[in-house]
GROMACS .gro file of N, CA, C and O in nm:
model
  528
    1MET      N    1   4.640   7.491   2.777
    1MET     CA    2   4.719   7.432   2.884
    1MET      C    3   4.623   7.388   2.994
    1MET      O    4   4.538   7.466   3.038
    2PHE      N    5   4.637   7.264   3.039
    2PHE     CA    6   4.559   7.211   3.150
    2PHE      C    7   4.636   7.234   3.280
    2PHE      O    8   4.759   7.239   3.280
    3SER      N    9   4.562   7.245   3.390
    3SER     CA   10   4.629   7.258   3.520
    3SER      C   11   4.541   7.202   3.630
    3SER      O   12   4.419   7.196   3.618
    4ILE      N   13   4.607   7.161   3.737
    4ILE     CA   14   4.540   7.130   3.863
    4ILE      C   15   4.620   7.198   3.973
    4ILE      O   16   4.740   7.221   3.960
    5THR      N   17   4.551   7.232   4.081
    5THR     CA   18   4.616   7.297   4.195
    5THR      C   19   4.580   7.222   4.320
    5THR      O   20   4.464   7.185   4.341
    6VAL      N   21   4.682   7.198   4.404
    6VAL     CA   22   4.660   7.141   4.536
    6VAL      C   23   4.709   7.243   4.639
    6VAL      O   24   4.790   7.329   4.608
    7ARG      N   25   4.659   7.230   4.761
    7ARG     CA   26   4.682   7.333   4.863
    7ARG      C   27   4.722   7.272   4.996
    7ARG      O   28   4.675   7.165   5.034
    8ASP      N   29   4.807   7.344   5.068
    8ASP     CA   30   4.845   7.310   5.204
    8ASP      C   31   4.872   7.442   5.276
    8ASP      O   32   4.843   7.548   5.222
    9HIS      N   33   4.928   7.435   5.395
    9HIS     CA   34   4.966   7.559   5.464
    9HIS      C   35   5.097   7.536   5.537
    9HIS      O   36   5.138   7.423   5.564
   10LEU      N   37   5.163   7.647   5.569
   10LEU     CA   38   5.297   7.644   5.624
   10LEU      C   39   5.310   7.753   5.730
   10LEU      O   40   5.269   7.867   5.706
   11MET      N   41   5.365   7.716   5.845
   11MET     CA   42   5.390   7.813   5.952
   11MET      C   43   5.539   7.811   5.985
   11MET      O   44   5.594   7.705   6.017
   12VAL      N   45   5.603   7.926   5.975
   12VAL     CA   46   5.746   7.937   6.001
   12VAL      C   47   5.775   8.061   6.086
   12VAL      O   48   5.690   8.149   6.099
   13ALA      N   49   5.895   8.063   6.139
   13ALA     CA   50   5.951   8.184   6.200
   13ALA      C   51   6.074   8.220   6.119
   13ALA      O   52   6.141   8.131   6.062
   14HIS      N   53   6.103   8.348   6.110
   14HIS     CA   54   6.224   8.394   6.040
   14HIS      C   55   6.243   8.543   6.066
   14HIS      O   56   6.157   8.609   6.122
   15SER      N   57   6.359   8.591   6.025
   15SER     CA   58   6.386   8.735   6.032
   15SER      C   59   6.455   8.774   5.902
   15SER      O   60   6.501   8.688   5.827
   16PHE      N   61   6.461   8.903   5.877
   16PHE     CA   62   6.522   8.953   5.755
   16PHE      C   63   6.635   9.049   5.789
   16PHE      O   64   6.636   9.113   5.893
   17ARG      N   65   6.728   9.061   5.696
   17ARG     CA   66   6.834   9.160   5.706
   17ARG      C   67   6.808   9.266   5.600
   17ARG      O   68   6.777   9.233   5.485
   18GLY      N   69   6.819   9.393   5.638
   18GLY     CA   70   6.802   9.503   5.543
   18GLY      C   71   6.695   9.599   5.588
   18GLY      O   72   6.588   9.558   5.633
   19GLU      N   73   6.725   9.726   5.573
   19GLU     CA   74   6.632   9.831   5.615
   19GLU      C   75   6.497   9.823   5.545
   19GLU      O   76   6.395   9.861   5.602
   20VAL      N   77   6.494   9.772   5.423
   20VAL     CA   78   6.369   9.764   5.348
   20VAL      C   79   6.264   9.681   5.422
   20VAL      O   80   6.144   9.701   5.403
   21PHE      N   81   6.308   9.593   5.512
   21PHE     CA   82   6.215   9.505   5.584
   21PHE      C   83   6.161   9.565   5.714
   21PHE      O   84   6.075   9.504   5.777
   22GLY      N   85   6.208   9.683   5.752
   22GLY     CA   86   6.154   9.750   5.871
   22GLY      C   87   6.149   9.659   5.992
   22GLY      O   88   6.247   9.591   6.022
   23PRO      N   89   6.032   9.652   6.061
   23PRO     CA   90   6.023   9.572   6.182
   23PRO      C   91   6.035   9.422   6.157
   23PRO      O   92   6.059   9.345   6.250
   24ALA      N   93   6.022   9.377   6.032
   24ALA     CA   94   6.036   9.234   6.002
   24ALA      C   95   6.182   9.189   6.012
   24ALA      O   96   6.211   9.070   5.996
   25GLN      N   97   6.273   9.283   6.040
   25GLN     CA   98   6.412   9.245   6.066
   25GLN      C   99   6.422   9.165   6.196
   25GLN      O  100   6.514   9.086   6.213
   26ARG      N  101   6.325   9.186   6.283
   26ARG     CA  102   6.321   9.107   6.407
   26ARG      C  103   6.256   8.973   6.379
   26ARG      O  104   6.180   8.955   6.284
   27LEU      N  105   6.285   8.876   6.462
   27LEU     CA  106   6.224   8.744   6.449
   27LEU      C  107   6.072   8.757   6.456
   27LEU      O  108   6.018   8.826   6.543
   28HIS      N  109   6.003   8.694   6.362
   28HIS     CA  110   5.857   8.700   6.358
   28HIS      C  111   5.804   8.572   6.293
   28HIS      O  112   5.878   8.497   6.232
   29GLY      N  113   5.677   8.549   6.309
   29GLY     CA  114   5.614   8.432   6.249
   29GLY      C  115   5.544   8.468   6.119
   29GLY      O  116   5.506   8.582   6.096
   30ALA      N  117   5.528   8.367   6.035
   30ALA     CA  118   5.456   8.383   5.909
   30ALA      C  119   5.377   8.256   5.883
   30ALA      O  120   5.427   8.145   5.904
   31THR      N  121   5.253   8.274   5.842
   31THR     CA  122   5.168   8.161   5.803
   31THR      C  123   5.130   8.182   5.657
   31THR      O  124   5.081   8.288   5.620
   32PHE      N  125   5.153   8.080   5.577
   32PHE     CA  126   5.126   8.087   5.434
   32PHE      C  127   5.027   7.980   5.394
   32PHE      O  128   5.035   7.866   5.442
   33ILE      N  129   4.936   8.013   5.304
   33ILE     CA  130   4.862   7.912   5.229
   33ILE      C  131   4.949   7.883   5.108
   33ILE      O  132   4.997   7.975   5.041
   34VAL      N  133   4.973   7.755   5.083
   34VAL     CA  134   5.063   7.713   4.975
   34VAL      C  135   4.980   7.646   4.866
   34VAL      O  136   4.917   7.543   4.889
   35ASP      N  137   4.981   7.704   4.747
   35ASP     CA  138   4.916   7.645   4.630
   35ASP      C  139   5.024   7.598   4.534
   35ASP      O  140   5.115   7.675   4.500
   36ALA      N  141   5.013   7.473   4.490
   36ALA     CA  142   5.102   7.419   4.387
   36ALA      C  143   5.017   7.384   4.266
   36ALA      O  144   4.927   7.301   4.275
   37THR      N  145   5.047   7.449   4.155
   37THR     CA  146   4.974   7.427   4.030
   37THR      C  147   5.064   7.352   3.933
   37THR      O  148   5.178   7.394   3.908
   38PHE      N  149   5.012   7.244   3.880
   38PHE     CA  150   5.084   7.159   3.785
   38PHE      C  151   5.020   7.178   3.648
   38PHE      O  152   4.898   7.175   3.636
   39ARG      N  153   5.104   7.199   3.542
   39ARG     CA  154   5.053   7.230   3.409
   39ARG      C  155   5.106   7.131   3.306
   39ARG      O  156   5.220   7.084   3.315
   40ARG      N  157   5.022   7.107   3.205
   40ARG     CA  158   5.066   7.030   3.088
   40ARG      C  159   4.976   7.064   2.971
   40ARG      O  160   4.859   7.098   2.989
   41ALA      N  161   5.031   7.053   2.851
   41ALA     CA  162   4.956   7.088   2.730
   41ALA      C  163   4.850   6.985   2.696
   41ALA      O  164   4.741   7.020   2.651
   42GLU      N  165   4.880   6.858   2.717
   42GLU     CA  166   4.787   6.750   2.685
   42GLU      C  167   4.770   6.662   2.808
   42GLU      O  168   4.865   6.639   2.882
   43LEU      N  169   4.652   6.610   2.828
   43LEU     CA  170   4.628   6.519   2.939
   43LEU      C  171   4.704   6.388   2.916
   43LEU      O  172   4.733   6.352   2.802
   44ASP      N  173   4.734   6.318   3.025
   44ASP     CA  174   4.808   6.192   3.012
   44ASP      C  175   4.714   6.080   2.967
   44ASP      O  176   4.597   6.103   2.936
   45ALA      N  177   4.764   5.957   2.965
   45ALA     CA  178   4.687   5.842   2.918
   45ALA      C  179   4.562   5.818   3.002
   45ALA      O  180   4.465   5.757   2.954
   46ASP      N  181   4.561   5.866   3.126
   46ASP     CA  182   4.444   5.852   3.214
   46ASP      C  183   4.351   5.973   3.208
   46ASP      O  184   4.257   5.983   3.286
   47ASN      N  185   4.381   6.066   3.117
   47ASN     CA  186   4.303   6.189   3.102
   47ASN      C  187   4.312   6.281   3.224
   47ASN      O  188   4.215   6.348   3.259
   48ILE      N  189   4.429   6.286   3.286
   48ILE     CA  190   4.452   6.375   3.401
   48ILE      C  191   4.581   6.454   3.379
   48ILE      O  192   4.666   6.416   3.299
   49VAL      N  193   4.595   6.563   3.453
   49VAL     CA  194   4.719   6.640   3.454
   49VAL      C  195   4.822   6.565   3.536
   49VAL      O  196   4.934   6.540   3.492
   50VAL      N  197   4.783   6.530   3.658
   50VAL     CA  198   4.867   6.454   3.750
   50VAL      C  199   4.773   6.397   3.856
   50VAL      O  200   4.664   6.451   3.878
   51ASP      N  201   4.813   6.291   3.920
   51ASP     CA  202   4.732   6.231   4.026
   51ASP      C  203   4.720   6.331   4.141
   51ASP      O  204   4.820   6.366   4.205
   52ILE      N  205   4.599   6.378   4.166
   52ILE     CA  206   4.577   6.479   4.270
   52ILE      C  207   4.618   6.426   4.408
   52ILE      O  208   4.674   6.499   4.489
   53GLY      N  209   4.590   6.300   4.433
   53GLY     CA  210   4.627   6.241   4.561
   53GLY      C  211   4.777   6.242   4.582
   53GLY      O  212   4.826   6.280   4.690
   54LEU      N  213   4.854   6.202   4.481
   54LEU     CA  214   5.000   6.204   4.492
   54LEU      C  215   5.053   6.346   4.501
   54LEU      O  216   5.146   6.373   4.578
   55ALA      N  217   4.995   6.438   4.425
   55ALA     CA  218   5.038   6.577   4.431
   55ALA      C  219   5.015   6.635   4.570
   55ALA      O  220   5.101   6.703   4.626
   56THR      N  221   4.898   6.605   4.627
   56THR     CA  222   4.866   6.651   4.762
   56THR      C  223   4.962   6.591   4.864
   56THR      O  224   5.013   6.660   4.953
   57GLN      N  225   4.987   6.462   4.851
   57GLN     CA  226   5.077   6.391   4.943
   57GLN      C  227   5.218   6.448   4.937
   57GLN      O  228   5.280   6.473   5.042
   58GLU      N  229   5.270   6.470   4.818
   58GLU     CA  230   5.407   6.520   4.804
   58GLU      C  231   5.420   6.665   4.850
   58GLU      O  232   5.520   6.701   4.912
   59LEU      N  233   5.321   6.748   4.820
   59LEU     CA  234   5.324   6.885   4.871
   59LEU      C  235   5.321   6.883   5.023
   59LEU      O  236   5.398   6.955   5.088
   60GLY      N  237   5.235   6.800   5.082
   60GLY     CA  238   5.228   6.791   5.227
   60GLY      C  239   5.358   6.746   5.289
   60GLY      O  240   5.402   6.799   5.392
   61ALA      N  241   5.423   6.648   5.229
   61ALA     CA  242   5.551   6.598   5.281
   61ALA      C  243   5.658   6.707   5.274
   61ALA      O  244   5.735   6.727   5.369
   62LEU      N  245   5.659   6.780   5.164
   62LEU     CA  246   5.756   6.887   5.147
   62LEU      C  247   5.733   6.999   5.248
   62LEU      O  248   5.826   7.047   5.312
   63VAL      N  249   5.608   7.039   5.262
   63VAL     CA  250   5.573   7.145   5.357
   63VAL      C  251   5.608   7.103   5.499
   63VAL      O  252   5.658   7.183   5.579
   64SER      N  253   5.588   6.976   5.533
   64SER     CA  254   5.616   6.930   5.669
   64SER      C  255   5.765   6.940   5.703
   64SER      O  256   5.801   6.951   5.820
   65GLU      N  257   5.850   6.940   5.601
   65GLU     CA  258   5.994   6.957   5.625
   65GLU      C  259   6.028   7.098   5.672
   65GLU      O  260   6.132   7.119   5.733
   66LEU      N  261   5.942   7.194   5.641
   66LEU     CA  262   5.966   7.334   5.678
   66LEU      C  263   5.875   7.383   5.790
   66LEU      O  264   5.906   7.482   5.856
   67ASN      N  265   5.763   7.314   5.809
   67ASN     CA  266   5.659   7.361   5.901
   67ASN      C  267   5.710   7.369   6.045
   67ASN      O  268   5.783   7.282   6.091
   68TYR      N  269   5.669   7.474   6.115
   68TYR     CA  270   5.702   7.498   6.255
   68TYR      C  271   5.853   7.508   6.278
   68TYR      O  272   5.902   7.469   6.383
   69ARG      N  273   5.924   7.559   6.182
   69ARG     CA  274   6.069   7.576   6.195
   69ARG      C  275   6.103   7.725   6.196
   69ARG      O  276   6.036   7.806   6.134
   70ASN      N  277   6.213   7.756   6.265
   70ASN     CA  278   6.273   7.888   6.254
   70ASN      C  279   6.370   7.877   6.137
   70ASN      O  280   6.474   7.812   6.148
   71LEU      N  281   6.337   7.937   6.026
   71LEU     CA  282   6.419   7.923   5.906
   71LEU      C  283   6.558   7.982   5.924
   71LEU      O  284   6.652   7.942   5.855
   72ASP      N  285   6.573   8.075   6.018
   72ASP     CA  286   6.705   8.131   6.048
   72ASP      C  287   6.800   8.023   6.100
   72ASP      O  288   6.922   8.037   6.089
   73ASP      N  289   6.747   7.915   6.156
   73ASP     CA  290   6.828   7.807   6.212
   73ASP      C  291   6.852   7.692   6.114
   73ASP      O  292   6.923   7.597   6.147
   74GLU      N  293   6.791   7.699   5.997
   74GLU     CA  294   6.802   7.589   5.900
   74GLU      C  295   6.926   7.609   5.813
   74GLU      O  296   6.942   7.715   5.750
   75PRO      N  297   7.014   7.509   5.807
   75PRO     CA  298   7.138   7.523   5.727
   75PRO      C  299   7.113   7.559   5.581
   75PRO      O  300   7.191   7.636   5.523
   76ASP      N  301   7.006   7.510   5.521
   76ASP     CA  302   6.977   7.541   5.380
   76ASP      C  303   6.952   7.690   5.357
   76ASP      O  304   6.962   7.736   5.243
   77PHE      N  305   6.918   7.763   5.462
   77PHE     CA  306   6.881   7.903   5.448
   77PHE      C  307   6.978   7.997   5.520
   77PHE      O  308   6.946   8.115   5.538
   78ALA      N  309   7.093   7.949   5.558
   78ALA     CA  310   7.190   8.030   5.631
   78ALA      C  311   7.227   8.155   5.551
   78ALA      O  312   7.266   8.146   5.434
   79GLY      N  313   7.210   8.270   5.612
   79GLY     CA  314   7.247   8.397   5.550
   79GLY      C  315   7.156   8.444   5.438
   79GLY      O  316   7.189   8.538   5.367
   80ILE      N  317   7.038   8.380   5.422
   80ILE     CA  318   6.946   8.414   5.313
   80ILE      C  319   6.820   8.478   5.370
   80ILE      O  320   6.765   8.429   5.470
   81ASN      N  321   6.774   8.586   5.307
   81ASN     CA  322   6.644   8.642   5.342
   81ASN      C  323   6.537   8.549   5.282
   81ASN      O  324   6.523   8.541   5.160
   82THR      N  325   6.466   8.481   5.368
   82THR     CA  326   6.365   8.384   5.323
   82THR      C  327   6.233   8.455   5.297
   82THR      O  328   6.132   8.431   5.362
   83SER      N  329   6.235   8.540   5.195
   83SER     CA  330   6.117   8.614   5.154
   83SER      C  331   6.012   8.518   5.100
   83SER      O  332   6.040   8.403   5.068
   84THR      N  333   5.891   8.568   5.087
   84THR     CA  334   5.783   8.488   5.030
   84THR      C  335   5.820   8.441   4.890
   84THR      O  336   5.799   8.324   4.855
   85GLU      N  337   5.877   8.530   4.811
   85GLU     CA  338   5.916   8.494   4.675
   85GLU      C  339   6.022   8.383   4.676
   85GLU      O  340   6.013   8.287   4.598
   86PHE      N  341   6.121   8.397   4.762
   86PHE     CA  342   6.227   8.297   4.772
   86PHE      C  343   6.171   8.162   4.814
   86PHE      O  344   6.206   8.059   4.756
   87LEU      N  345   6.083   8.160   4.913
   87LEU     CA  346   6.026   8.034   4.959
   87LEU      C  347   5.939   7.968   4.853
   87LEU      O  348   5.937   7.845   4.841
   88ALA      N  349   5.869   8.048   4.771
   88ALA     CA  350   5.791   7.992   4.662
   88ALA      C  351   5.883   7.919   4.564
   88ALA      O  352   5.851   7.809   4.517
   89LYS      N  353   6.000   7.974   4.537
   89LYS     CA  354   6.096   7.909   4.448
   89LYS      C  355   6.150   7.781   4.511
   89LYS      O  356   6.161   7.678   4.443
   90VAL      N  357   6.184   7.786   4.637
   90VAL     CA  358   6.235   7.666   4.705
   90VAL      C  359   6.134   7.552   4.695
   90VAL      O  360   6.169   7.439   4.659
   91ILE      N  361   6.008   7.581   4.723
   91ILE     CA  362   5.905   7.477   4.719
   91ILE      C  363   5.885   7.427   4.577
   91ILE      O  364   5.875   7.305   4.553
   92ALA      N  365   5.882   7.516   4.478
   92ALA     CA  366   5.866   7.474   4.338
   92ALA      C  367   5.983   7.386   4.294
   92ALA      O  368   5.962   7.281   4.230
   93ASP      N  369   6.104   7.425   4.329
   93ASP     CA  370   6.222   7.345   4.291
   93ASP      C  371   6.220   7.208   4.358
   93ASP      O  372   6.254   7.107   4.295
   94ARG      N  373   6.180   7.204   4.483
   94ARG     CA  374   6.175   7.075   4.553
   94ARG      C  375   6.064   6.986   4.497
   94ARG      O  376   6.081   6.864   4.488
   95LEU      N  377   5.952   7.046   4.457
   95LEU     CA  378   5.847   6.968   4.391
   95LEU      C  379   5.897   6.914   4.258
   95LEU      O  380   5.870   6.799   4.221
   96ALA      N  381   5.969   6.996   4.183
   96ALA     CA  382   6.025   6.951   4.055
   96ALA      C  383   6.119   6.833   4.076
   96ALA      O  384   6.116   6.737   3.997
   97ASP      N  385   6.199   6.837   4.182
   97ASP     CA  386   6.286   6.724   4.213
   97ASP      C  387   6.205   6.598   4.238
   97ASP      O  388   6.243   6.489   4.194
   98ARG      N  389   6.093   6.612   4.306
   98ARG     CA  390   6.007   6.496   4.335
   98ARG      C  391   5.942   6.442   4.208
   98ARG      O  392   5.925   6.322   4.193
   99VAL      N  393   5.905   6.533   4.118
   99VAL     CA  394   5.850   6.488   3.989
   99VAL      C  395   5.956   6.407   3.915
   99VAL      O  396   5.929   6.296   3.866
  100ARG      N  397   6.078   6.461   3.905
  100ARG     CA  398   6.187   6.391   3.835
  100ARG      C  399   6.219   6.257   3.899
  100ARG      O  400   6.256   6.162   3.829
  101ALA      N  401   6.203   6.246   4.031
  101ALA     CA  402   6.231   6.121   4.102
  101ALA      C  403   6.118   6.019   4.087
  101ALA      O  404   6.131   5.906   4.133
  102GLY      N  405   6.006   6.059   4.027
  102GLY     CA  406   5.895   5.968   4.006
  102GLY      C  407   5.794   5.962   4.119
  102GLY      O  408   5.702   5.881   4.116
  103ALA      N  409   5.807   6.051   4.217
  103ALA     CA  410   5.718   6.047   4.334
  103ALA      C  411   5.573   6.081   4.301
  103ALA      O  412   5.483   6.046   4.376
  104LEU      N  413   5.550   6.149   4.189
  104LEU     CA  414   5.413   6.183   4.149
  104LEU      C  415   5.362   6.091   4.039
  104LEU      O  416   5.263   6.120   3.973
  105GLY      N  417   5.429   5.979   4.017
  105GLY     CA  418   5.388   5.880   3.919
  105GLY      C  419   5.451   5.905   3.783
  105GLY      O  420   5.500   6.014   3.753
  106GLU      N  421   5.449   5.802   3.701
  106GLU     CA  422   5.508   5.810   3.568
  106GLU      C  423   5.439   5.914   3.481
  106GLU      O  424   5.503   5.981   3.401
  107GLY      N  425   5.308   5.927   3.495
  107GLY     CA  426   5.234   6.025   3.414
  107GLY      C  427   5.280   6.168   3.438
  107GLY      O  428   5.269   6.252   3.349
  108ALA      N  429   5.334   6.194   3.555
  108ALA     CA  430   5.379   6.329   3.589
  108ALA      C  431   5.503   6.370   3.511
  108ALA      O  432   5.534   6.488   3.502
  109ARG      N  433   5.571   6.273   3.451
  109ARG     CA  434   5.690   6.307   3.373
  109ARG      C  435   5.656   6.391   3.250
  109ARG      O  436   5.742   6.455   3.193
  110GLY      N  437   5.528   6.396   3.212
  110GLY     CA  438   5.484   6.477   3.100
  110GLY      C  439   5.443   6.618   3.138
  110GLY      O  440   5.396   6.694   3.052
  111LEU      N  441   5.459   6.654   3.264
  111LEU     CA  442   5.423   6.789   3.306
  111LEU      C  443   5.512   6.893   3.238
  111LEU      O  444   5.631   6.870   3.218
  112ALA      N  445   5.454   7.007   3.207
  112ALA     CA  446   5.529   7.115   3.144
  112ALA      C  447   5.585   7.213   3.247
  112ALA      O  448   5.689   7.275   3.224
  113GLY      N  449   5.515   7.228   3.360
  113GLY     CA  450   5.562   7.324   3.458
  113GLY      C  451   5.486   7.320   3.587
  113GLY      O  452   5.382   7.253   3.598
  114ILE      N  453   5.541   7.390   3.684
  114ILE     CA  454   5.484   7.402   3.818
  114ILE      C  455   5.486   7.549   3.856
  114ILE      O  456   5.585   7.619   3.831
  115THR      N  457   5.378   7.595   3.918
  115THR     CA  458   5.376   7.728   3.979
  115THR      C  459   5.340   7.709   4.126
  115THR      O  460   5.244   7.641   4.158
  116VAL      N  461   5.419   7.770   4.212
  116VAL     CA  462   5.390   7.769   4.356
  116VAL      C  463   5.357   7.911   4.398
  116VAL      O  464   5.432   8.004   4.367
  117THR      N  465   5.243   7.925   4.464
  117THR     CA  466   5.199   8.053   4.516
  117THR      C  467   5.188   8.045   4.667
  117THR      O  468   5.126   7.953   4.719
  118LEU      N  469   5.252   8.139   4.735
  118LEU     CA  470   5.241   8.149   4.881
  118LEU      C  471   5.157   8.271   4.912
  118LEU      O  472   5.194   8.384   4.878
  119HIS      N  473   5.043   8.248   4.976
  119HIS     CA  474   4.953   8.356   5.015
  119HIS      C  475   4.989   8.399   5.156
  119HIS      O  476   4.976   8.322   5.251
  120GLU      N  477   5.036   8.523   5.171
  120GLU     CA  478   5.068   8.578   5.303
  120GLU      C  479   4.942   8.621   5.376
  120GLU      O  480   4.938   8.621   5.498
  121SER      N  481   4.843   8.664   5.300
  121SER     CA  482   4.717   8.711   5.356
  121SER      C  483   4.614   8.706   5.245
  121SER      O  484   4.645   8.665   5.132
  122HIS      N  485   4.496   8.756   5.274
  122HIS     CA  486   4.392   8.760   5.170
  122HIS      C  487   4.416   8.871   5.068
  122HIS      O  488   4.347   8.878   4.967
  123VAL      N  489   4.515   8.955   5.092
  123VAL     CA  490   4.542   9.065   4.999
  123VAL      C  491   4.683   9.064   4.940
  123VAL      O  492   4.716   9.150   4.858
  124ALA      N  493   4.767   8.969   4.979
  124ALA     CA  494   4.906   8.968   4.929
  124ALA      C  495   4.957   8.826   4.913
  124ALA      O  496   4.939   8.743   5.001
  125TRP      N  497   5.022   8.800   4.798
  125TRP     CA  498   5.081   8.669   4.772
  125TRP      C  499   5.193   8.684   4.670
  125TRP      O  500   5.204   8.787   4.604
  126ALA      N  501   5.275   8.581   4.661
  126ALA     CA  502   5.385   8.578   4.564
  126ALA      C  503   5.390   8.440   4.501
  126ALA      O  504   5.354   8.340   4.565
  127SER      N  505   5.435   8.435   4.376
  127SER     CA  506   5.442   8.308   4.304
  127SER      C  507   5.578   8.292   4.239
  127SER      O  508   5.647   8.389   4.209
  128TYR      N  509   5.611   8.165   4.212
  128TYR     CA  510   5.726   8.131   4.130
  128TYR      C  511   5.682   8.024   4.032
  128TYR      O  512   5.622   7.924   4.071
  129GLU      N  513   5.710   8.047   3.905
  129GLU     CA  514   5.671   7.955   3.799
  129GLU      C  515   5.796   7.900   3.733
  129GLU      O  516   5.888   7.976   3.702
  130ARG      N  517   5.798   7.769   3.714
  130ARG     CA  518   5.916   7.708   3.650
  130ARG      C  519   5.872   7.597   3.555
  130ARG      O  520   5.768   7.535   3.572
  131GLY      N  521   5.953   7.573   3.456
  131GLY     CA  522   5.930   7.465   3.364
  131GLY      C  523   5.986   7.335   3.421
  131GLY      O  524   6.062   7.334   3.516
  132LEU      N  525   5.947   7.226   3.357
  132LEU     CA  526   6.000   7.094   3.394
  132LEU      C  527   6.066   7.030   3.274
  132LEU      O  528   6.037   7.059   3.162
   0.00000   0.00000   0.00000
């Protein structure tokens, strides 16, 4: 399986509901390094997994929709604990939508899957992997 990964970062505010979250139940900030990995079994006609420039551009556009927002105020996240794992899935699903819409080029239609990893720190991260 071939893969390429592009990276961006995301800064949000949010709070959690539930005793398991301790002091994170209060409003707090989070900064994530966002890695999006695109996979396919065979390279496309240009001998690439996906156009790195388009992948970087689309990840950046997607991240900018969430960046510097209080997720507690966003209608898409009303009543949801926006955990690192949950946000990784949201970003992966939105990237998949962009692939299906052709935003990453025709060659991207041959992708097998996407994995999004959100790094909370240098010692903790969460990922979500999905097929296409």
